[in-house]
CSV table of C-alpha atoms and ligand atoms in Angstrom, one decimal:
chain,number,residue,atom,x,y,z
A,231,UNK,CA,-26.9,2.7,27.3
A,232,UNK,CA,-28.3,-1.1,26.7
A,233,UNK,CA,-30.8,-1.7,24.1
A,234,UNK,CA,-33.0,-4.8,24.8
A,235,UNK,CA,-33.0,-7.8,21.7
A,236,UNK,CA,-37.0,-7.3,20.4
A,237,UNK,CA,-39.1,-10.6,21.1
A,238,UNK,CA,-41.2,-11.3,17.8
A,239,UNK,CA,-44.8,-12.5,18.0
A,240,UNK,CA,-47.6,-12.9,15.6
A,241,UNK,CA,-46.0,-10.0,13.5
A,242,UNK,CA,-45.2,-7.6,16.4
A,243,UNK,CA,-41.5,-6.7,17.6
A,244,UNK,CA,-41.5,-6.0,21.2
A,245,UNK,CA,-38.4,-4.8,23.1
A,246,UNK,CA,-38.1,-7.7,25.6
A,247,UNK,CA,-37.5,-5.0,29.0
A,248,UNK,CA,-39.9,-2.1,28.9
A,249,UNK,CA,-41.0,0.0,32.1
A,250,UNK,CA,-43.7,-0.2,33.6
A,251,UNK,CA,-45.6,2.9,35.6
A,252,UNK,CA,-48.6,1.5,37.4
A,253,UNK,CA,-48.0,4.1,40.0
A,254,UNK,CA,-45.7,6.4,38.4
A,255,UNK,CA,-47.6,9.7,37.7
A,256,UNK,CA,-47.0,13.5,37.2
A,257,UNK,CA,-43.7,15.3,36.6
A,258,UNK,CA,-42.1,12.3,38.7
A,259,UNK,CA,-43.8,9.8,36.0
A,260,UNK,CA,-42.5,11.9,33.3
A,261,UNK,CA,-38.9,12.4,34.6
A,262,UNK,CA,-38.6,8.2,35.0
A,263,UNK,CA,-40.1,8.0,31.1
A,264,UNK,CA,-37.3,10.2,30.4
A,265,UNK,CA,-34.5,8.0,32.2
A,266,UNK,CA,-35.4,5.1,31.0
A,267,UNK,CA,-35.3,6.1,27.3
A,268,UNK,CA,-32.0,7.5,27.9
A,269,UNK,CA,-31.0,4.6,29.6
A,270,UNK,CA,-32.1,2.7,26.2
A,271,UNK,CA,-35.5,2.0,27.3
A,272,UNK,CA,-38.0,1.4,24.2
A,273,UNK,CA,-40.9,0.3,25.6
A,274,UNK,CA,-43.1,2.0,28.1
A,275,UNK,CA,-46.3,0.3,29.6
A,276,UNK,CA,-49.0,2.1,30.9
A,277,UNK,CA,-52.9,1.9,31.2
A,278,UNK,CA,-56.1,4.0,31.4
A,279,UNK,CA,-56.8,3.0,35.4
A,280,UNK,CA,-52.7,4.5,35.5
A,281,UNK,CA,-54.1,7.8,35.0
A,282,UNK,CA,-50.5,8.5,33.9
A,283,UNK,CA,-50.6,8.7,30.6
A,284,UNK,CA,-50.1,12.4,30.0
A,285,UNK,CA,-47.5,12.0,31.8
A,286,UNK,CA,-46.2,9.0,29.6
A,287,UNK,CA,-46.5,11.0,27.0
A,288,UNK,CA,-44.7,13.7,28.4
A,289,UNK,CA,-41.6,11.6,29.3
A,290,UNK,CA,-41.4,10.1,25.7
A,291,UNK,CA,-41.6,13.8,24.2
A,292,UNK,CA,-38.9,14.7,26.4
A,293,UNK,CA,-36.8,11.3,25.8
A,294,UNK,CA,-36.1,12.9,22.8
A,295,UNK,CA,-36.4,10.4,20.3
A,296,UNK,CA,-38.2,9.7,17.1
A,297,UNK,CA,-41.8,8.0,18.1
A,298,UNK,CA,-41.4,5.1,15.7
A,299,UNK,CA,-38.3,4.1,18.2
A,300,UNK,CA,-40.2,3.3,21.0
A,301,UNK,CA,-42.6,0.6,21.7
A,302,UNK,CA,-45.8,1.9,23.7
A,303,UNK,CA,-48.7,-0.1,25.2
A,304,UNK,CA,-51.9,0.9,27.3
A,305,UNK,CA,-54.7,-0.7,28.3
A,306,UNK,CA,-58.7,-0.8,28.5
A,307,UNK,CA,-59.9,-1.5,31.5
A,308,UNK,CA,-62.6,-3.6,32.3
A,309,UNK,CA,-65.3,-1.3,32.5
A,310,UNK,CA,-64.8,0.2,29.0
A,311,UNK,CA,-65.0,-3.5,26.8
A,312,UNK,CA,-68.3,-2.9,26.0
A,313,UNK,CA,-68.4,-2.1,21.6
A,314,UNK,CA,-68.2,1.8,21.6
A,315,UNK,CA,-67.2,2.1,24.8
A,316,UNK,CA,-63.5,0.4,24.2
A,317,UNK,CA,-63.2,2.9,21.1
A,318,UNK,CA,-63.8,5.5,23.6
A,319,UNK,CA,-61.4,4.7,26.1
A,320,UNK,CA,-58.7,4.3,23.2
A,321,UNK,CA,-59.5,7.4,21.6
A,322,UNK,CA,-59.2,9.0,25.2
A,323,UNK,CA,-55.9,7.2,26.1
A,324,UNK,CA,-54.4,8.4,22.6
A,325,UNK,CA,-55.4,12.2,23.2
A,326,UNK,CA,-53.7,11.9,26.9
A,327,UNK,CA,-50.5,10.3,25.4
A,328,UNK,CA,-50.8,12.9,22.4
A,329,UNK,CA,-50.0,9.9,19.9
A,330,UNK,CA,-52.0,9.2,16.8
A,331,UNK,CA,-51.7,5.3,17.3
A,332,UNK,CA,-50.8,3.1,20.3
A,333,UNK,CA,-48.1,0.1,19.3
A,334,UNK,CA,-50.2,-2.5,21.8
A,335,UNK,CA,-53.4,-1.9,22.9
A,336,UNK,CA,-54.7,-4.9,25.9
A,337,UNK,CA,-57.9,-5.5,27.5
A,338,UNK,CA,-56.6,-5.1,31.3
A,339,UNK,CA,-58.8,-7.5,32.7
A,340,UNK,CA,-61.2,-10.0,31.2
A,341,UNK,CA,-64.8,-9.1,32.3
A,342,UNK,CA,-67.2,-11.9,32.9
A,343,UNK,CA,-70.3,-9.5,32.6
A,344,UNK,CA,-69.2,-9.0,29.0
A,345,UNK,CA,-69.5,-10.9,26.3
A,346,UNK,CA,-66.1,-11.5,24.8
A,347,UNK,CA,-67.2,-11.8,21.3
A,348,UNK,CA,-68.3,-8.4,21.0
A,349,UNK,CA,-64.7,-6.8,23.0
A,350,UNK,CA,-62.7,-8.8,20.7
A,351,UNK,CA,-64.5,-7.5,17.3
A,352,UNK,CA,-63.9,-4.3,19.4
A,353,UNK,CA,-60.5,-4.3,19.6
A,354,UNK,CA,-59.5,-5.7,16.6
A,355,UNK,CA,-62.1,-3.0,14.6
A,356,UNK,CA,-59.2,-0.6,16.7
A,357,UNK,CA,-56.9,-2.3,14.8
A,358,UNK,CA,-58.2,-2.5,11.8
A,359,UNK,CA,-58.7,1.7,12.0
A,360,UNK,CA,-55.1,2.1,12.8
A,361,UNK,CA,-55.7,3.3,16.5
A,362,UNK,CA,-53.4,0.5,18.0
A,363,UNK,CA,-50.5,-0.9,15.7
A,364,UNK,CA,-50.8,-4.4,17.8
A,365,UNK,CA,-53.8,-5.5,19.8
A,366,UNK,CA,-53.5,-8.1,22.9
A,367,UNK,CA,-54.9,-9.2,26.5
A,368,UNK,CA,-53.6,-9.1,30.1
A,369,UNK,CA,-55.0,-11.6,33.2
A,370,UNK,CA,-56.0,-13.8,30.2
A,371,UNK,CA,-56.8,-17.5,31.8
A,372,UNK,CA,-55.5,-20.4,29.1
A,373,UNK,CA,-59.9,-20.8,29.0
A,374,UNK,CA,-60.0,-17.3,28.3
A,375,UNK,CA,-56.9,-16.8,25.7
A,376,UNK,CA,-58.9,-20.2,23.6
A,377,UNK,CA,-61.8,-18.0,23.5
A,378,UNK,CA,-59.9,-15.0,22.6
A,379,UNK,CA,-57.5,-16.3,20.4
A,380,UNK,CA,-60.9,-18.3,18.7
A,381,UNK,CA,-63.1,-15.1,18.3
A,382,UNK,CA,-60.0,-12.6,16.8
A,383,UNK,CA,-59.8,-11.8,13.5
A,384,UNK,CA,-56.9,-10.0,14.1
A,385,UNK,CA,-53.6,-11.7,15.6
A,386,UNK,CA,-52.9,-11.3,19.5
A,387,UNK,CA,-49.4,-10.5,20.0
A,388,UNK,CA,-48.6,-10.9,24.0
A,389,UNK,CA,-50.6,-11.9,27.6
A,390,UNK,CA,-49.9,-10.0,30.5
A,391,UNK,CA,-49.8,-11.6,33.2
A,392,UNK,CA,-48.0,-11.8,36.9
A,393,UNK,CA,-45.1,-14.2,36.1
A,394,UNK,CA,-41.8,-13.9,38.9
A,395,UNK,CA,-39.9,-16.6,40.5
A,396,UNK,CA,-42.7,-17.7,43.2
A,397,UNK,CA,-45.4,-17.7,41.2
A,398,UNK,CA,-45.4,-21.1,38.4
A,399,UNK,CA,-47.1,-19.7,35.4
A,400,UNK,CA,-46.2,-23.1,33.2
A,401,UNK,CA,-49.6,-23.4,32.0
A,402,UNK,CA,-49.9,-19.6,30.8
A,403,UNK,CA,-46.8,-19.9,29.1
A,404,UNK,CA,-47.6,-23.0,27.0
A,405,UNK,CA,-50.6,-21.6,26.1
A,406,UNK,CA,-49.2,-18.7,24.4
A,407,UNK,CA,-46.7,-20.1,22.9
A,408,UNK,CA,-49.1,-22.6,21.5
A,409,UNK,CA,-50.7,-19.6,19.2
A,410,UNK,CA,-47.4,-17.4,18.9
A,411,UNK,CA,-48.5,-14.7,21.5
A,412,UNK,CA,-45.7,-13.4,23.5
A,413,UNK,CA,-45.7,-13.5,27.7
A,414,UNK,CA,-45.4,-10.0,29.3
A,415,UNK,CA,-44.7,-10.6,32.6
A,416,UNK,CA,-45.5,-7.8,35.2
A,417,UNK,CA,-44.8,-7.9,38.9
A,418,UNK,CA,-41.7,-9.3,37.2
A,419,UNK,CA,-39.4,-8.4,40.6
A,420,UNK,CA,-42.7,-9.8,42.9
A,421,UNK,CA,-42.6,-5.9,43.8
A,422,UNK,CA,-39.3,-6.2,45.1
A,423,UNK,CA,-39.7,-9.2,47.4
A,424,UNK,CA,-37.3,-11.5,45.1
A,425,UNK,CA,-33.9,-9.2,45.9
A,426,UNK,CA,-34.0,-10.8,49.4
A,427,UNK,CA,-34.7,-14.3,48.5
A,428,UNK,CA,-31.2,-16.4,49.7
A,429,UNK,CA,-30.9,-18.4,46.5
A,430,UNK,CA,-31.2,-15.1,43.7
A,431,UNK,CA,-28.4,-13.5,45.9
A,432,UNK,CA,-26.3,-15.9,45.7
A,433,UNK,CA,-26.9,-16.2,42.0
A,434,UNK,CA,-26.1,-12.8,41.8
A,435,UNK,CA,-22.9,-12.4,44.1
A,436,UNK,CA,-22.1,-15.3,41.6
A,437,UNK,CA,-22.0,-13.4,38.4
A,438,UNK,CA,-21.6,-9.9,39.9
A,439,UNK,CA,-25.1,-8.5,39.3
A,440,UNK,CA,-27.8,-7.6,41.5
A,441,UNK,CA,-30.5,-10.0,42.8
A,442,UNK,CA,-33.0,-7.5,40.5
A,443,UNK,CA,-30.6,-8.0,37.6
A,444,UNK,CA,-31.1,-11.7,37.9
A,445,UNK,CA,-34.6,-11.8,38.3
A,446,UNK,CA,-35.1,-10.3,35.4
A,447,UNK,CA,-32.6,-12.3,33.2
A,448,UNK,CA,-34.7,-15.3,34.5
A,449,UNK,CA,-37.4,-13.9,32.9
A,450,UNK,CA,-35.9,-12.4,29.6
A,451,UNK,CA,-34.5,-15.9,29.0
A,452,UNK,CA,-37.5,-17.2,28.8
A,453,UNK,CA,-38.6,-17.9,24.8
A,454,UNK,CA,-40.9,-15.2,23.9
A,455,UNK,CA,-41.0,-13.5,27.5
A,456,UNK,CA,-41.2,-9.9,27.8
A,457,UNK,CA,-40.6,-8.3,31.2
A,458,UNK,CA,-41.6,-4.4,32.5
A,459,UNK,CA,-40.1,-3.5,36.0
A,460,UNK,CA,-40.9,-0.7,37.5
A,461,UNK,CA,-38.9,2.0,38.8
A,462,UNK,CA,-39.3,5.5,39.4
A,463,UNK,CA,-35.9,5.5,40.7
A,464,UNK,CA,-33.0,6.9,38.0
A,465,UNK,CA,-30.2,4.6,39.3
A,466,UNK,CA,-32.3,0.9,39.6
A,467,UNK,CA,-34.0,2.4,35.6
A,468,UNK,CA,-30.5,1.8,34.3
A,469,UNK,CA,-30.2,-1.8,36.4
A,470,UNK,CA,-33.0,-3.0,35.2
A,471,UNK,CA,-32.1,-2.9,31.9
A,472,UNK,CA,-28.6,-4.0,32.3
A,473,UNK,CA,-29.6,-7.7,32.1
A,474,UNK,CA,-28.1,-8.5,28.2
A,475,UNK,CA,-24.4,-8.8,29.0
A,476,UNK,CA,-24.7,-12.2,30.8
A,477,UNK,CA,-26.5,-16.4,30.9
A,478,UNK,CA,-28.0,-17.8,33.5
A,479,UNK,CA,-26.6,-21.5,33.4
A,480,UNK,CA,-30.0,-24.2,33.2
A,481,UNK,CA,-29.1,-24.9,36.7
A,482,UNK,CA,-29.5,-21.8,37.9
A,483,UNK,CA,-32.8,-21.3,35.7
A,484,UNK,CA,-34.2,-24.1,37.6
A,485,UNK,CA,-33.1,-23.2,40.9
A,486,UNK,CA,-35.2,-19.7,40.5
A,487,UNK,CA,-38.0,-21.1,38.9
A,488,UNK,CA,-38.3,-23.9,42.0
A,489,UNK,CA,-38.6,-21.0,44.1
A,490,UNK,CA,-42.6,-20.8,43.1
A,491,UNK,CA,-44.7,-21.8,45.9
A,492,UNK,CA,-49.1,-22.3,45.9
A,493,UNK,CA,-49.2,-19.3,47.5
A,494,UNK,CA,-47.1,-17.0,45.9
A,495,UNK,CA,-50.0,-14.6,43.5
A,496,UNK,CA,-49.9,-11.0,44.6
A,497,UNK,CA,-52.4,-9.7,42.5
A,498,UNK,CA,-55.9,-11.1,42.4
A,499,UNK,CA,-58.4,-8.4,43.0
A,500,UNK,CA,-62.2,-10.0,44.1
A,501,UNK,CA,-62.9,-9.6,39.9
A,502,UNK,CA,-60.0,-11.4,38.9
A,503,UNK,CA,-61.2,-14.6,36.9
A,504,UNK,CA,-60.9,-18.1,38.1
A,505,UNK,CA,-56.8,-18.9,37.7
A,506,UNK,CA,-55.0,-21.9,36.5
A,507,UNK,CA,-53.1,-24.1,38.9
A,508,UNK,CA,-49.5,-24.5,38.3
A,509,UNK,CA,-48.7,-26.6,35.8
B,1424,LIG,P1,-42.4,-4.8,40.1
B,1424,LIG,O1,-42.0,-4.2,38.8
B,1424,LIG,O2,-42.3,-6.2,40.3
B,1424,LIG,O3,-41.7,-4.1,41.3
B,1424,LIG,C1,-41.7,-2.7,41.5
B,1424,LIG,C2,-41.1,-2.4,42.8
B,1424,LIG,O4,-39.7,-2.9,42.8
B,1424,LIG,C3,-41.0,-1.0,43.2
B,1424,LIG,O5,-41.2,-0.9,44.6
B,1424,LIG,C4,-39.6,-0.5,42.8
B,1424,LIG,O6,-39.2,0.5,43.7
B,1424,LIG,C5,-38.8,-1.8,43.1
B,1424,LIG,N1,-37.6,-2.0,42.3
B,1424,LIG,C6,-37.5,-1.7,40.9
B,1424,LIG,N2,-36.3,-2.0,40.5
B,1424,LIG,C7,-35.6,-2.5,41.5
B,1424,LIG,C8,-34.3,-2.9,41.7
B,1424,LIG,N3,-33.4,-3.0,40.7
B,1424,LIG,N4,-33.9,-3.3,42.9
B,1424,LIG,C9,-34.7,-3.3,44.0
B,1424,LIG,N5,-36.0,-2.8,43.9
B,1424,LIG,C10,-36.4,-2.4,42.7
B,1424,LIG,O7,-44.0,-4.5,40.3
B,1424,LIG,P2,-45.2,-3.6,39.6
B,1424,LIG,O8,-44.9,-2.2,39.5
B,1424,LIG,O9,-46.4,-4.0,40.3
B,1424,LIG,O10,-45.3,-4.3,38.1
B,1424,LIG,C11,-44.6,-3.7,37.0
B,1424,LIG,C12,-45.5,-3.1,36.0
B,1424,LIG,O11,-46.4,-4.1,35.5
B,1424,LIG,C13,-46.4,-2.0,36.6
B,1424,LIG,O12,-45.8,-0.8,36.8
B,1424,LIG,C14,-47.4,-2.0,35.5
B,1424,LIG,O13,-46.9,-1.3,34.3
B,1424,LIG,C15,-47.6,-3.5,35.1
B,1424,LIG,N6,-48.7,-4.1,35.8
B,1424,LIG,C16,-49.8,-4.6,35.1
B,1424,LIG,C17,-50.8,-5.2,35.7
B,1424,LIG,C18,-52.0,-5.7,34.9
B,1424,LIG,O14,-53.1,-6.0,35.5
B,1424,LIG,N7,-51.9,-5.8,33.6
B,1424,LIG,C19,-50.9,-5.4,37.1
B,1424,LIG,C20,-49.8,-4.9,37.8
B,1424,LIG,C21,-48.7,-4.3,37.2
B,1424,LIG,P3,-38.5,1.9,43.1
B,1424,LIG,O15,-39.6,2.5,42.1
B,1424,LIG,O16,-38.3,2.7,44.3
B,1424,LIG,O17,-37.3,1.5,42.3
């Protein structure tokens, strides 16, 4: 079992490898919950647009472990960020997962017909009435995270955003380290398309570890990044985790980060906002 080192910002403790579930759902979605935290998974990412989260919620009760051991986020989604409509979706999400308080809660994607000021005081009034332990954003632009970070009277403890080797999120990065936020990265394995890429497996072969395996130490070694793979699968669960028993030289760091290439975004739906250029 491998427990992942927690990555401290603005007052939260995040376990740096957490699992993500966007299409992980039902007794399937439960069972992989249930892996990972027996794996030493203690951090599960999900969302209201997952539709999953009974199911989340089912695979932590079965996990077996005290809920104050495991770190869990969802996620608003862009419809709900409207005052009294974000309560709503957070009160809903907690009766799915059956948990009295979320440990992040994120705005899933900014929404331009919305006026920030008023989601923000949302979600940090959430906060403030102990619905969500930690409050954050996700498909933040550095524009955006200013405003954000500008109108919260409540810290912001990570942006999630698509971050693996072919995609440069330099800008992203700086920005939240500038005000103390973690990075979560999602997509973190570029849905899979990085265990092929020449380079990673030769990296890999290297230290005897798998192209995912180094993929996600690229990311983990990153101050204040956080990364949540995917996996419904019980086997590639435990891999995924596995990433705290060896270094990726500066070299190599730099190799995998020079694999990002202009084109290299897979997730930009037509309501995404306008997205920084690599930096
Ligand atoms: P991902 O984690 O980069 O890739 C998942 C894919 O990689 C799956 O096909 C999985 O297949 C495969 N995989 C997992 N581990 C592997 C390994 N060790 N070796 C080879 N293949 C492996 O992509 P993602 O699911 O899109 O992103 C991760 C999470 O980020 C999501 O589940 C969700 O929680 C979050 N997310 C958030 C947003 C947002 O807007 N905030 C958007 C997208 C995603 P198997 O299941 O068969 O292993």
């Amino acid at each position: 079992m491998t427990k992942a080192p927690l990555v401290h910002a603005n007052g939260a403790a995040i376990p740096a490898i957490g699992l993500g579930t966007w299409r992980l759902a039902g007794d399937d979605g439960a069972q992989a919950v249930r892996w990972a935290i027996e794996a030493g998974y203690r951090h599960v990412d999900t969302a209201a647009m997952y539709g999953n989260e009974e199911a989340v919620g089912a695979g932590i009760r079965a996990g077996g472990i005290d809920r104050d051991e495991i770190f869990v986020t969802t996620k608003v989604w862009a419809d709900d960020l409207a005052p009294g409509d974000l309560e709503r979706s957070t009160e809903a999400s907690l009766r799915r997962l059956r948990l009295d308080a979320v440990d992040l809660l994120l705005i899933h994607w900014p929404n331009s017909a919305v006026p920030l000021r008023g989601t923000i005081e949302a979600l940090c009034g959430v906060k403030r009435a102990g619905l969500a332990r930690h409050i954050g954003v996700a498909n933040f632009t550095v524009a955006l995270l200013e405003e954000a970070v500008g109108l919260a009277s409540e810290p912001l403890v990570t942006n999630q955003c698509e971050y693996h080797p072919f995609l440069n999120q330099g800008r992203v990065l700086a920005a939240c380290r500038r005000h103390g936020l973690s990075f979560t990265s999602y997509c973190p394995l570029g849905r899979a398309t990085v265990v092929s890429e020449p380079v990673i497996a030769e990296i890999a072969a290297r230290h005897g570890k798998t192209p995912a395996q180094v993929v996600l130490r690229w990311h983990v070694q990153q101050p204040g990044v956080i990364a949540i793979p995917k996996s419904g699968n019980r086997q590639r669960i435990a891999e995924n985790i596995a990433v705290f028993d060896f270094t990726l030289t500066d070299d190599a760091m730099r190799r995998i980060s020079s694999l990002a290439r202009p084109d290299g975004r897979m997730i930009s739906p037509s309501f995404a906002p306008a997205w920084d250029t690599a930096a």
